[in-house]
Structures are given as structure tokens and as C-alpha cells.
């Protein structure tokens, strides 16, 4: 494989210029020794091996969004034509953002908040991202709890969702024949046994939030607690233990994905579904909504501008080749989305064939319904070993989600340990796992899915977009692209090419601001199962949004007020200027870096 600086994006600087400065740390042994010194001096963990970082990033990015969100978004936005805007946005937003976050994390060895020592008044961006992570990790764990429940129940002799139950008292059809509770007119719309099982047995779901949230489903809460215990055990020793777990979370799901791809391709009707997936609707490609969907999917899939990548990169050795890793990870993530799309539409094509439905879109559901209803129903119809495939599928789903949840939890632990040096890693892991389980219990109530939809709407998408714009401003316009290029030259021995610098300076921030404008123009209030949320729910939702954004102005005001300069303009400049100790965390590297800046 070609080294990163041989990539065309990096190759517009002659080799003599790339490695001419004697301050550049380009000796591998020196780099490793400096990294070991940094670990000794600052008591900061590092990855045991570079591959652990790569696999952890893959596990973080390749998650539930690839399996259930990408196929649904592609279907809604032009089918095969959606791949074109998705790849364009990947090149203009995804890759530049991913590499940028890797640079800032690895260069500074700082977590989500302290990385903004490069522009201290912007630490509110990191604070806001932490609020978002708190919201996402708690509801994300509840989805994993559902997957874990399906995994254990797949060991039954008969898959429990493959048959209708009389106590459901609703018209129902199953893979084993039709069972109904028709009224005399027979004018009843039946639901599948998998859908009723999901709603009544797993969620104990109420119609909508207007019926209240109800009581906790203790069966589901047990699986939630087990999920947080698993996360806690994996993170007890920080990246030293989570890095080893990455061999499972970053590799095993791909084995399962290829197993299911082979199985899907052997099913009757599968190729009709895959053809439906790749058939482009070219008239949709010029619609602004399609490009908006491409960027939002990038956020969900790559986890870019979400603080996870900064955190993981902060545990790298100072000279780790992140330019190589950023290319590998973004390619793998995109490939996985396409692979998952083929599997999804292959299975859905088979289900449509079994049901005698010509329009494949009629049997397609997005979100949890795709995996817990559509997939579950299709697997239950397998004539050969449905239990085995069900066990493998829900285990794969759980591991996919676990990699993302580990990254989110690691972000919180890193921030805690960055701020409070005396807190041991296992203290933070246990404390946050208990917090996550308690907050996650809200999503195991009878109205938990309604709460999840509310928090997801108000606490993630818009907040993430806005914070992403300010993150780019902080790194690329306040700290500066020129300074970032110098940092990369000192750290890795080359200067990023024009592709990166143009994207960081102009293209990526402009696209992100356009996304914000589009979001405001076409904003719609969230709905709960077709019903309007009550007014108080929207009030709570906007409070969640405010809790993520309020830190930005508060910390800017606080930072300016703490400066000692005489004039207001000078205080503002000082508040946004890097701190005196900004740079590599290792003291010897920091001194070399400061000398390097004097001559560059």
C-alpha cells in the first residue's frame, strides 16, 4: 500500500521541502521514544498498536447507521442516484473533516474540550458536543438493549416473533399462516407477527406520547443494564482494554455482513431488490433535499464533527500516519454502507417475493423497523436454520452498535480525566455507566420510543450541524489553516496539499452553512407515530437544544472577561489566542515545536 505522502493530495510539495527542517520528528525510533516520554510525563494512555486505533475508528463509524439508515435514505432520495451526491459530499465534507479532527487530536493529545486550547474561547463547542454525546449515548444504549434481547430470544426452538399470540387481540398474520381476530365485517388491516411482537412484547409500546410514558419495562431494562456493564468492563483500563476489544468490534461485523450478503444473494427475489436499490432516479439528483440527506447521512455514518475522532486520535503516538488511516476508514465506511444496502434490499426483495408484492417500497421500513420487523420477519421465513441466522444477525447488530457506544462513552471518560487528573479510568467508566443506565431507563418505558424520537430530533441533528460550523471556524479560521499545515509538517513531515486547504478554508464551511440554512427553511416539528407532540414536549425539546448551544456564548463571554488586556479588542484577541502550552503534550516535543515555529 502506498504511503500517505505519496497520495496526490499530499504530493504537491517537493520531498526536499517536506523534510528539510531539522526540527521535524521524522525518525521512527525518536518518535516512539518521544511518545513513551510523553506517556511517562503526562500519564496519558496510548494505543498498544496503531492497528487498534484504526479498528476502533472503523468500529465507531461502521454502526447502526450503515445498516438501517443508509438504505432507507438512499431509497427516499433517488435510489442509485443518491450514491453520486453522497460520494461528492464525502470528498468535500467527510474526508476533510475526518482528517482535520485526526490532526487536532493527535497533535495535541487532548480530548474533546481541551483540544480547543488552540482557541480557548471556543471551548463551548466541545462542551456542546459533550451534551450531544450524553443524549445520544443514553438512547443508543437502549437500541442495543433491544438487539441484545432479540439475540437471546433467538435461541428458542421457535422464533417467538414468527407466530401470532391470542393475547395480542389484534388481527395478525405470521410466517406459519394467518391468524386473525376479525370483526364480523372482516374489514381489518392485519399486522405481521414480527411487528406486533416488537410493539407489544419488546417495547410494551403505547400509541403515542399523549398517553404518557408509562412504567419501566424491566425485562428490557435488564438488557440495558447488561449493555452498560459490557461497556464498563471494556473501558475499565481505557484504550489499553478498548483497543483489544476493537479486534472484535472492528472485524467480526464484516464477517457477519459477508455471510448475510451470500445468504441474501441466494434468496428468491433478492436480485429484484438489489436492482431496485441501484436503479437511479436521475430527476431527484438536483433536488436540494437529496444533498441535505447526503450530508446528514455522512454525519451519522462517519461520526465526523462529533468529537469521537479527536478523542481517539489523541491517544496515538505523535508520528502515527493518520493521513493513511483517514483514507482507509472513509473508504471502508462508504463501502460498508453500499454492502449493507445490497443486503437490505436483497432481503427486502425476497420478502416482497414471498408476500407477492410487486412494489418493493411497500414492504420497506426505515430505522428500527427495518431490523427488528422486516429483517426479523424475513429470517423467520428461512426454511433452513432460521434460529442460527437470527442469532448471527442480532449479534452482528449488537457488536456494530457497541463499537459506536464505546466511542461515545470514551469521549466522556477522556473529558473527565483531562479535567480531573486524579480520577482513575475505572472510576469514570463505572460512574458514567451507572449514569447511562439510569438515563437510558427512560427509553425502556412504555413511551420510551416517543421520548427517543423527541431527544433525537432536538438533541442531535441541528445541534451537530451548528457545532460543526463553529468547530471548523475554530480550527480553520481562528487557529488557522496555515498553522494547521505547520503542525502537520512538524508532526508528520509534509504539508497538506491544496485539496485539503481549499476544503478546510472554503468548501467545507460553506457547505455546512448551506445545510444550516436549508434546515431552517424546511424545518418541521417532529411527530410521534403520526401524532403531534404536546406543547410541553416541544418546550423540553428546545431546552435540550439550548443545553447544547448555550455553552458557546457563555464561554466566549467568560473567556473575554478573564483577560487582563486594557482594551476590549485586545481582550477579544487574547481570548481566541492559543494558550502558552498549546502544542504537543510531551514537554521536549513542545520545546522543539516552539523553536520550529520561530523559523517557519
Coordinates of C-alpha atoms in Angstrom, one line a residue:
X1 CA 0.0 0.0 0.0
X2 CA 1.3 3.4 -0.9
X3 CA 2.4 5.6 2.0
X4 CA 0.1 8.6 2.8
X5 CA 2.5 11.3 1.5
X6 CA 2.5 9.5 -1.9
X7 CA -1.2 10.3 -2.2
X8 CA -1.8 13.1 -4.8
X9 CA -3.5 15.2 -2.2
X10 CA -0.2 15.4 -0.3
X11 CA 2.3 15.4 -3.2
X12 CA 2.4 19.0 -4.4
X13 CA 5.3 19.8 -2.1
X14 CA 8.8 18.6 -3.2
X15 CA 10.4 16.0 -0.9
X16 CA 13.3 18.4 -0.2
X17 CA 10.8 20.9 1.3
X18 CA 8.8 18.2 3.1
X19 CA 11.7 17.1 5.2
X20 CA 14.2 20.0 5.1
X21 CA 13.6 21.4 8.6
X22 CA 15.8 19.8 11.3
X23 CA 13.1 20.2 13.9
X24 CA 10.8 17.7 12.2
X25 CA 10.5 14.5 14.1
X26 CA 11.0 12.1 11.2
X27 CA 13.0 9.3 12.8
X28 CA 10.7 6.4 13.9
X29 CA 12.8 5.5 16.9
X30 CA 12.9 9.1 18.1
X31 CA 9.1 9.4 17.6
X32 CA 8.5 6.2 19.6
X33 CA 10.9 7.4 22.3
X34 CA 9.2 10.8 22.5
X35 CA 5.8 9.2 22.7
X36 CA 7.0 7.0 25.5
X37 CA 8.3 10.0 27.3
X38 CA 5.0 11.8 26.8
X39 CA 3.2 8.9 28.4
X40 CA 5.6 8.8 31.3
X41 CA 5.4 12.5 31.9
X42 CA 1.7 13.1 31.4
X43 CA 0.3 9.7 32.5
X44 CA -1.8 9.6 29.3
X45 CA -2.7 6.2 27.8
X46 CA -1.7 5.3 24.3
X47 CA -2.9 2.6 21.9
X48 CA -1.0 -0.6 22.3
X49 CA -0.7 -0.8 18.5
X50 CA -1.5 1.5 15.6
X51 CA -4.0 -1.0 14.2
X52 CA -6.1 -0.7 17.4
X53 CA -6.7 2.9 16.6
X54 CA -7.7 2.1 13.0
X55 CA -10.0 -0.7 14.1
X56 CA -11.5 1.5 16.9
X57 CA -12.3 4.2 14.3
X58 CA -13.8 1.7 12.0
X59 CA -15.9 0.3 14.8
X60 CA -17.0 3.8 15.7
X61 CA -18.0 4.7 12.2
X62 CA -19.4 1.5 10.9
X63 CA -22.5 1.2 13.0
X64 CA -26.3 1.0 13.0
X65 CA -26.5 4.0 10.6
X66 CA -24.9 1.9 7.9
X67 CA -27.3 -1.0 8.3
X68 CA -30.7 0.7 8.7
X69 CA -30.3 4.3 7.9
X70 CA -28.3 4.4 4.6
X71 CA -30.6 2.0 2.6
X72 CA -33.7 3.9 3.7
X73 CA -32.2 7.4 3.0
X74 CA -31.0 6.1 -0.4
X75 CA -34.5 4.8 -1.2
X76 CA -36.0 8.1 -0.3
X77 CA -33.5 10.2 -2.3
X78 CA -33.1 8.8 -5.8
X79 CA -32.1 5.2 -5.2
X80 CA -28.8 4.5 -7.0
X81 CA -28.5 8.2 -8.0
X82 CA -28.1 9.0 -4.3
X83 CA -24.7 7.5 -4.3
X84 CA -23.4 10.4 -6.5
X85 CA -24.2 13.2 -4.1
X86 CA -23.1 11.0 -1.2
X87 CA -19.6 10.5 -2.6
X88 CA -19.3 14.1 -3.6
X89 CA -20.2 15.2 -0.1
X90 CA -17.8 12.6 1.3
X91 CA -15.0 14.2 -0.7
X92 CA -15.9 17.8 0.2
X93 CA -17.1 17.4 3.8
X94 CA -16.5 13.9 5.1
X95 CA -12.8 13.3 4.3
X96 CA -11.6 16.9 5.0
X97 CA -13.5 16.9 8.4
X98 CA -12.2 13.5 9.3
X99 CA -8.6 14.2 8.6
X100 CA -8.9 17.6 10.3
X101 CA -10.1 16.1 13.5
X102 CA -7.4 13.4 13.4
X103 CA -4.8 16.1 13.1
X104 CA -6.0 18.2 16.0
X105 CA -6.4 15.2 18.3
X106 CA -3.1 13.5 17.6
X107 CA -1.1 16.7 17.5
X108 CA -2.3 18.0 20.9
X109 CA -3.0 14.7 22.7
X110 CA -6.1 16.4 24.1
X111 CA -9.7 15.4 24.3
X112 CA -13.0 17.0 23.2
X113 CA -12.8 20.1 25.3
X114 CA -9.0 20.7 25.9
X115 CA -8.3 20.4 22.2
X116 CA -9.8 24.0 22.0
X117 CA -6.7 25.3 23.8
X118 CA -5.8 26.3 20.3
X119 CA -8.7 28.9 20.5
X120 CA -9.7 28.9 24.2
X121 CA -12.8 31.0 23.8
X122 CA -14.3 28.3 21.6
X123 CA -14.2 25.6 24.3
X124 CA -18.0 25.9 24.3
X125 CA -18.0 23.9 21.0
X126 CA -16.5 20.9 22.9
X127 CA -19.0 21.4 25.8
X128 CA -21.9 21.4 23.4
X129 CA -20.6 18.2 21.7
X130 CA -20.4 16.6 25.1
X131 CA -24.1 17.4 25.7
X132 CA -24.9 15.8 22.4
X133 CA -22.9 12.7 23.3
X134 CA -24.7 12.4 26.6
X135 CA -28.0 12.5 24.8
X136 CA -27.1 10.1 22.0
X137 CA -25.2 7.5 24.2
X138 CA -28.1 7.1 26.5
X139 CA -30.7 6.4 23.8
X140 CA -28.2 4.5 21.7
X141 CA -27.7 2.0 24.5
X142 CA -31.5 1.4 24.6
X143 CA -31.4 0.3 21.0
X144 CA -28.6 -2.1 21.8
X145 CA -30.7 -3.5 24.6
X146 CA -33.4 -4.3 22.1
X147 CA -30.8 -6.0 19.8
X148 CA -29.5 -8.0 22.8
X149 CA -32.9 -9.1 23.7
X150 CA -33.6 -10.4 20.2
X151 CA -30.2 -12.2 20.3
X152 CA -31.0 -14.2 23.4
X153 CA -34.6 -14.9 22.4
X154 CA -33.3 -16.3 19.1
X155 CA -32.1 -19.4 20.9
X156 CA -35.7 -20.5 21.3
X157 CA -36.8 -23.6 19.4
X158 CA -39.3 -21.5 17.6
X159 CA -38.5 -17.8 17.0
X160 CA -41.1 -16.0 19.2
X161 CA -41.9 -13.3 16.7
X162 CA -42.7 -15.9 14.0
X163 CA -46.1 -16.7 15.5
X164 CA -49.2 -14.7 16.4
X165 CA -50.4 -14.7 20.0
X166 CA -54.0 -14.6 21.1
X167 CA -53.3 -12.2 23.9
X168 CA -52.3 -9.5 21.4
X169 CA -56.0 -9.3 20.5
X170 CA -55.2 -7.7 17.1
X171 CA -55.5 -9.1 13.6
X172 CA -52.2 -10.8 12.8
X173 CA -50.5 -12.8 10.1
X174 CA -47.4 -15.0 10.7
X175 CA -44.9 -16.9 8.7
X176 CA -46.8 -20.1 9.7
X177 CA -50.1 -19.0 8.3
X178 CA -52.7 -16.3 9.0
X179 CA -54.3 -15.9 12.4
X180 CA -56.9 -13.3 12.8
X181 CA -59.3 -11.7 15.2
X182 CA -61.5 -10.2 12.6
X183 CA -64.7 -8.4 13.3
X184 CA -67.8 -9.5 11.6
X185 CA -67.2 -7.3 8.6
X186 CA -63.7 -8.6 8.1
X187 CA -62.6 -5.1 7.3
X188 CA -59.4 -5.3 9.3
X189 CA -55.9 -4.4 8.4
X190 CA -53.6 -7.1 9.7
X191 CA -50.2 -6.6 11.1
X192 CA -47.4 -9.1 10.9
X193 CA -46.4 -11.1 14.0
X194 CA -43.0 -9.6 13.9
X195 CA -44.4 -6.0 14.1
X196 CA -46.8 -6.9 16.9
X197 CA -44.1 -8.7 18.8
X198 CA -41.8 -5.7 18.5
X199 CA -44.5 -3.3 19.7
X200 CA -46.2 -5.4 22.4
X201 CA -43.7 -7.9 23.7
X202 CA -40.4 -6.0 23.3
X203 CA -41.4 -2.3 23.7
X204 CA -44.7 -2.6 25.5
X205 CA -45.4 0.5 23.4
X206 CA -48.2 3.0 23.9
X207 CA -49.9 4.6 20.9
X208 CA -48.0 8.0 21.3
X209 CA -46.7 10.4 23.9
X210 CA -50.1 11.8 24.7
X211 CA -50.7 8.5 26.6
X212 CA -47.8 9.3 28.9
X213 CA -44.5 7.4 29.2
X214 CA -45.8 4.7 31.5
X215 CA -43.7 2.4 33.6
X216 CA -40.3 0.8 33.0
X217 CA -40.2 -2.4 31.0
X218 CA -37.9 -4.3 33.5
X219 CA -37.2 -7.1 31.0
X220 CA -35.7 -4.5 28.6
X221 CA -34.0 -2.6 31.4
X222 CA -32.2 -5.8 32.3
X223 CA -30.7 -5.9 28.8
X224 CA -29.9 -2.2 29.0
X225 CA -28.0 -2.8 32.3
X226 CA -26.1 -5.7 30.7
X227 CA -25.1 -3.4 27.8
X228 CA -23.7 -0.8 30.1
X229 CA -21.9 -3.5 32.2
X230 CA -20.3 -4.7 28.9
X231 CA -19.2 -1.1 28.0
X232 CA -17.9 -0.5 31.5
X233 CA -15.7 -3.7 31.5
X234 CA -14.3 -2.8 28.1
X235 CA -13.3 0.7 29.2
X236 CA -12.1 -0.2 32.7
X237 CA -8.4 0.3 31.5
X238 CA -9.1 2.9 28.9
X239 CA -7.7 2.4 25.4
X240 CA -5.4 -0.3 26.7
X241 CA -8.5 -2.5 27.1
X242 CA -10.8 -1.0 24.5
X243 CA -8.0 -1.3 21.9
X244 CA -8.1 -5.1 22.4
X245 CA -11.9 -5.1 22.1
X246 CA -11.5 -3.3 18.8
X247 CA -10.3 -6.6 17.2
X248 CA -13.8 -7.8 17.7
X249 CA -15.9 -4.7 17.2
X250 CA -13.9 -3.7 14.1
X251 CA -13.5 -7.0 12.4
X252 CA -16.3 -9.5 13.4
X253 CA -19.2 -7.5 11.9
X254 CA -17.7 -7.7 8.5
X255 CA -17.5 -11.4 8.7
X256 CA -21.2 -11.5 9.5
X257 CA -22.0 -8.9 6.8
X258 CA -20.4 -11.1 4.1
X259 CA -22.3 -14.2 5.5
X260 CA -25.5 -12.3 5.1
X261 CA -24.6 -11.0 1.7
X262 CA -24.0 -14.5 0.4
X263 CA -27.3 -15.7 2.1
X264 CA -29.2 -12.7 0.7
X265 CA -28.0 -13.4 -2.9
X266 CA -29.3 -17.0 -2.7
X267 CA -32.8 -15.9 -1.8
X268 CA -35.6 -15.9 -4.5
X269 CA -36.4 -12.3 -5.5
X270 CA -33.1 -10.9 -4.0
X271 CA -31.8 -9.6 -7.3
X272 CA -35.0 -7.7 -7.9
X273 CA -34.5 -5.9 -4.6
X274 CA -30.9 -5.1 -5.3
X275 CA -31.8 -3.8 -8.8
X276 CA -34.4 -1.6 -7.2
X277 CA -31.7 -0.2 -4.9
X278 CA -29.3 0.6 -7.6
X279 CA -31.9 1.9 -10.2
X280 CA -31.2 5.7 -10.3
X281 CA -33.9 8.3 -10.3
X282 CA -32.0 11.0 -12.1
X283 CA -34.7 13.6 -11.7
X284 CA -34.0 13.6 -7.9
X285 CA -30.3 14.3 -8.1
X286 CA -30.8 18.1 -8.5
X287 CA -33.2 18.4 -5.5
X288 CA -31.6 20.3 -2.6
X289 CA -33.1 17.7 -0.2
X290 CA -31.1 14.9 -1.7
X291 CA -27.8 16.8 -1.0
X292 CA -29.0 17.6 2.5
X293 CA -29.7 14.0 3.1
X294 CA -26.3 13.0 1.8
X295 CA -24.6 15.3 4.4
X296 CA -26.8 14.2 7.2
X297 CA -26.0 10.6 6.4
X298 CA -22.3 11.4 6.4
X299 CA -22.6 12.7 9.9
X300 CA -24.4 9.7 11.1
X301 CA -22.2 7.2 9.3
X302 CA -18.7 8.7 9.7
X303 CA -19.2 10.3 13.1
X304 CA -17.4 13.3 11.7
X305 CA -17.6 16.6 13.7
X306 CA -18.9 14.6 16.6
X307 CA -15.7 14.6 18.8
X308 CA -15.1 10.9 18.7
X309 CA -12.3 11.1 16.2
X310 CA -10.5 13.8 18.1
X311 CA -10.7 11.7 21.2
X312 CA -9.4 8.5 19.6
X313 CA -6.6 10.3 17.7
X314 CA -5.5 11.9 21.0
X315 CA -4.2 8.5 22.2
X316 CA -2.0 8.0 19.1
X317 CA 1.8 8.1 19.0
X318 CA 2.8 11.6 17.8
X319 CA 4.1 10.4 14.4
X320 CA 1.2 7.9 13.6
X321 CA 0.3 8.1 9.9
X322 CA -3.2 9.4 10.3
X323 CA -3.4 10.5 6.6
X324 CA -3.2 6.9 5.7
X325 CA -5.9 5.9 8.2
X326 CA -8.3 8.6 7.3
X327 CA -8.3 7.4 3.7
X328 CA -8.7 3.8 4.7
X329 CA -11.5 4.4 7.2
X330 CA -13.6 6.7 4.9
X331 CA -13.4 4.2 2.1
X332 CA -14.3 1.3 4.3
X333 CA -17.3 3.2 5.8
X334 CA -18.7 4.1 2.4
X335 CA -18.1 0.5 1.1
X336 CA -19.9 -0.9 4.1
X337 CA -22.9 1.4 3.5
X338 CA -23.2 0.1 -0.1
X339 CA -22.7 -3.5 1.2
X340 CA -25.4 -3.1 3.8
X341 CA -27.7 -1.6 1.1
X342 CA -27.2 -4.7 -1.1
X343 CA -28.0 -7.0 1.9
X344 CA -31.0 -4.9 2.9
X345 CA -32.6 -4.7 -0.5
X346 CA -31.8 -8.3 -1.2
X347 CA -33.6 -9.4 1.9
X348 CA -36.5 -7.0 1.2
X349 CA -36.7 -8.2 -2.4
X350 CA -37.1 -11.7 -1.1
X351 CA -39.8 -10.6 1.4
X352 CA -41.7 -8.9 -1.4
X353 CA -41.4 -12.1 -3.4
X354 CA -42.7 -14.2 -0.6
X355 CA -45.7 -11.8 0.0
X356 CA -46.4 -11.5 -3.7
X357 CA -45.9 -7.7 -3.6
X358 CA -44.6 -6.1 -6.8
X359 CA -43.7 -2.7 -5.4
X360 CA -40.7 -3.3 -3.1
X361 CA -41.0 0.1 -1.4
X362 CA -44.3 -1.1 0.1
X363 CA -42.5 -3.6 2.4
X364 CA -39.6 -1.3 3.3
X365 CA -39.3 0.4 6.6
X366 CA -36.5 2.7 7.8
X367 CA -34.9 2.9 11.3
X368 CA -35.5 0.2 13.9
X369 CA -38.4 -1.2 11.9
X370 CA -36.1 -2.4 9.2
X371 CA -34.0 -4.6 11.5
X372 CA -36.5 -5.5 14.2
X373 CA -39.5 -6.1 11.9
X374 CA -38.5 -6.5 8.3
X375 CA -35.3 -8.4 8.9
X376 CA -36.8 -10.4 11.7
X377 CA -39.8 -11.4 9.6
X378 CA -37.6 -12.4 6.6
X379 CA -35.2 -14.5 8.8
X380 CA -38.2 -16.3 10.4
X381 CA -39.3 -17.4 6.9
X382 CA -35.9 -19.1 6.2
X383 CA -36.5 -22.8 5.7
X384 CA -33.0 -23.7 6.8
X385 CA -31.7 -22.8 10.3
X386 CA -33.6 -19.6 10.9
X387 CA -32.5 -19.6 14.5
X388 CA -28.8 -19.7 13.5
X389 CA -29.2 -16.8 11.1
X390 CA -31.2 -14.8 13.7
X391 CA -28.5 -15.3 16.4
X392 CA -25.8 -14.2 13.9
X393 CA -27.8 -11.2 12.7
X394 CA -28.6 -9.8 16.1
X395 CA -25.2 -10.5 17.4
X396 CA -23.8 -8.6 14.4
X397 CA -26.2 -5.7 15.1
X398 CA -25.2 -5.6 18.8
X399 CA -21.5 -5.6 18.0
X400 CA -21.9 -2.9 15.4
X401 CA -23.7 -0.6 17.8
X402 CA -21.3 -1.5 20.7
X403 CA -18.4 0.0 18.8
X404 CA -20.1 3.3 18.5
X405 CA -21.3 3.3 22.1
X406 CA -17.8 2.6 23.3
X407 CA -16.5 5.6 21.4
X408 CA -19.2 7.9 22.8
X409 CA -18.5 6.7 26.4
X410 CA -14.7 7.1 25.8
X411 CA -15.3 10.7 24.9
X412 CA -16.9 11.4 28.2
X413 CA -14.3 9.5 30.2
X414 CA -11.5 11.3 28.3
X415 CA -13.0 14.7 29.2
X416 CA -13.4 13.8 32.8
X417 CA -9.8 12.6 33.0
X418 CA -8.5 15.6 31.1
X419 CA -10.2 17.9 33.6
X420 CA -9.6 15.9 36.8
X421 CA -6.2 14.2 36.7
X422 CA -6.8 12.3 40.0
X423 CA -9.8 10.4 38.7
X424 CA -8.8 6.9 37.7
X425 CA -10.1 5.5 34.4
X426 CA -12.2 2.8 36.1
X427 CA -13.8 5.4 38.4
X428 CA -15.0 7.4 35.4
X429 CA -16.1 4.2 33.5
X430 CA -18.2 2.9 36.4
X431 CA -19.7 6.3 37.1
X432 CA -20.7 7.1 33.6
X433 CA -22.1 3.6 33.0
X434 CA -24.3 3.9 36.0
X435 CA -25.4 7.4 34.8
X436 CA -26.0 6.0 31.3
X437 CA -28.1 3.1 32.6
X438 CA -30.2 5.4 34.8
X439 CA -30.9 7.9 31.9
X440 CA -31.4 5.0 29.5
X441 CA -34.1 3.6 31.7
X442 CA -36.3 6.4 30.4
X443 CA -36.2 4.8 26.9
X444 CA -37.3 1.4 28.3
X445 CA -40.6 2.8 29.4
X446 CA -43.8 2.2 27.5
X447 CA -43.5 5.6 25.9
X448 CA -39.7 5.3 25.5
X449 CA -39.7 5.3 21.7
X450 CA -41.6 8.6 21.8
X451 CA -39.0 10.1 24.1
X452 CA -36.2 8.8 21.9
X453 CA -37.7 10.5 18.8
X454 CA -38.0 13.7 20.7
X455 CA -34.4 13.7 22.0
X456 CA -33.0 12.6 18.7
X457 CA -34.8 15.5 16.9
X458 CA -33.9 18.2 19.3
X459 CA -30.6 17.0 20.7
X460 CA -28.6 15.7 17.7
X461 CA -29.1 16.8 14.0
X462 CA -29.4 20.6 14.2
X463 CA -27.1 20.9 17.2
X464 CA -24.5 18.8 15.5
X465 CA -24.6 20.9 12.3
X466 CA -24.3 24.2 14.1
X467 CA -21.5 23.0 16.4
X468 CA -19.7 21.6 13.3
X469 CA -19.7 25.0 11.7
X470 CA -18.2 26.6 14.8
X471 CA -15.7 23.7 15.1
X472 CA -14.5 24.4 11.5
X473 CA -14.3 28.1 12.3
X474 CA -12.3 27.5 15.5
X475 CA -9.8 25.2 13.8
X476 CA -9.5 26.6 10.3
X477 CA -10.2 30.3 10.6
X478 CA -9.3 31.3 14.2
X479 CA -6.4 28.9 14.8
X480 CA -5.8 29.0 11.0
X481 CA -5.2 26.6 8.1
X482 CA -1.6 27.9 7.8
X483 CA -0.9 27.0 11.4
X484 CA -2.5 23.5 10.9
X485 CA -0.2 22.9 7.9
X486 CA 2.8 23.8 10.0
X487 CA 1.6 21.4 12.7
X488 CA 1.3 18.6 10.2
X489 CA 4.7 19.4 8.8
X490 CA 6.2 19.2 12.3
X491 CA 4.3 16.1 13.2
X492 CA 4.3 14.0 10.0
X493 CA 6.9 15.7 7.8
X494 CA 4.8 17.0 4.9
X495 CA 2.4 19.9 4.2
X496 CA -1.2 19.0 3.3
X497 CA -2.0 19.7 -0.4
X498 CA -4.3 22.2 -2.0
X499 CA -7.3 19.8 -1.8
X500 CA -7.2 19.8 1.9
X501 CA -6.5 23.5 2.4
X502 CA -9.2 24.7 0.0
X503 CA -11.8 22.4 1.6
X504 CA -10.9 23.5 5.1
X505 CA -10.8 27.2 4.3
X506 CA -13.8 27.5 1.9
X507 CA -15.7 24.5 0.6
X508 CA -16.5 22.5 3.8
X509 CA -17.6 25.5 5.9
X510 CA -19.7 26.9 3.0
X511 CA -21.5 23.6 2.5
X512 CA -22.1 23.3 6.3
X513 CA -23.6 26.8 6.4
X514 CA -25.8 26.0 3.4
X515 CA -27.0 22.9 5.3
X516 CA -28.0 25.1 8.3
X517 CA -29.9 27.4 6.1
X518 CA -31.7 24.5 4.4
X519 CA -32.6 23.1 7.8
X520 CA -34.2 26.3 8.9
X521 CA -36.1 26.8 5.7
X522 CA -37.6 23.3 5.6
X523 CA -37.9 22.8 9.4
X524 CA -40.8 20.7 10.5
X525 CA -41.8 19.8 14.1
X526 CA -41.3 16.1 14.9
X527 CA -44.2 13.8 15.1
X528 CA -44.9 10.8 17.2
X529 CA -46.3 7.9 15.3
X530 CA -48.2 10.4 13.1
X531 CA -49.5 12.5 16.1
X532 CA -48.3 15.9 17.2
X533 CA -46.2 16.1 20.3
X534 CA -47.8 18.1 23.1
X535 CA -46.6 21.7 23.7
X536 CA -44.7 20.8 26.8
X537 CA -42.7 18.1 24.8
X538 CA -41.5 20.8 22.4
X539 CA -40.5 23.0 25.4
X540 CA -38.5 20.2 26.8
X541 CA -37.0 19.6 23.3
X542 CA -35.9 23.2 22.8
X543 CA -34.4 23.1 26.3
X544 CA -32.3 20.1 25.2
X545 CA -31.2 22.1 22.1
X546 CA -30.4 25.1 24.3
X547 CA -28.3 22.9 26.7
X548 CA -26.1 22.0 23.8
X549 CA -25.7 25.5 22.3
X550 CA -25.7 27.8 25.3
X551 CA -22.1 26.9 26.2
X552 CA -20.7 28.6 23.2
X553 CA -21.7 32.2 24.0
X554 CA -21.2 31.6 27.8
X555 CA -17.6 30.5 27.4
X556 CA -16.8 33.2 24.9
X557 CA -18.1 35.9 27.3
X558 CA -16.3 34.2 30.3
X559 CA -13.0 33.9 28.3
X560 CA -13.0 37.5 27.3
X561 CA -13.8 38.7 30.8
X562 CA -10.8 36.8 32.2
X563 CA -8.3 38.6 30.0
X564 CA -6.1 41.4 31.5
X565 CA -5.6 43.5 28.4
X566 CA -6.6 47.1 28.6
X567 CA -8.8 47.4 25.5
X568 CA -11.8 45.3 24.7
X569 CA -10.4 44.4 21.2
X570 CA -7.1 43.2 22.8
X571 CA -9.1 41.1 25.3
X572 CA -11.0 39.5 22.5
X573 CA -7.8 38.7 20.6
X574 CA -6.2 37.3 23.7
X575 CA -9.3 35.1 24.4
X576 CA -9.0 33.4 21.0
X577 CA -5.2 33.1 21.0
X578 CA -3.7 29.6 21.7
X579 CA -2.7 29.0 25.3
X580 CA 1.0 29.1 26.2
X581 CA 1.3 25.4 26.5
X582 CA -0.6 24.6 23.3
X583 CA 1.2 22.0 21.2
X584 CA 2.4 18.5 21.7
X585 CA 1.7 17.3 25.2
X586 CA 5.3 16.0 25.7
X587 CA 7.5 18.7 27.1
X588 CA 10.5 18.0 24.9
X589 CA 8.4 17.9 21.8
X590 CA 6.7 21.1 22.9
X591 CA 10.1 22.9 23.1
X592 CA 11.1 21.7 19.7
X593 CA 7.8 22.8 18.3
X594 CA 8.1 26.3 19.7
X595 CA 11.6 26.5 18.2
X596 CA 10.2 25.2 14.9
X597 CA 7.5 28.0 14.8
X598 CA 10.2 30.6 15.1
X599 CA 11.8 29.6 11.9
X600 CA 8.7 28.7 9.9

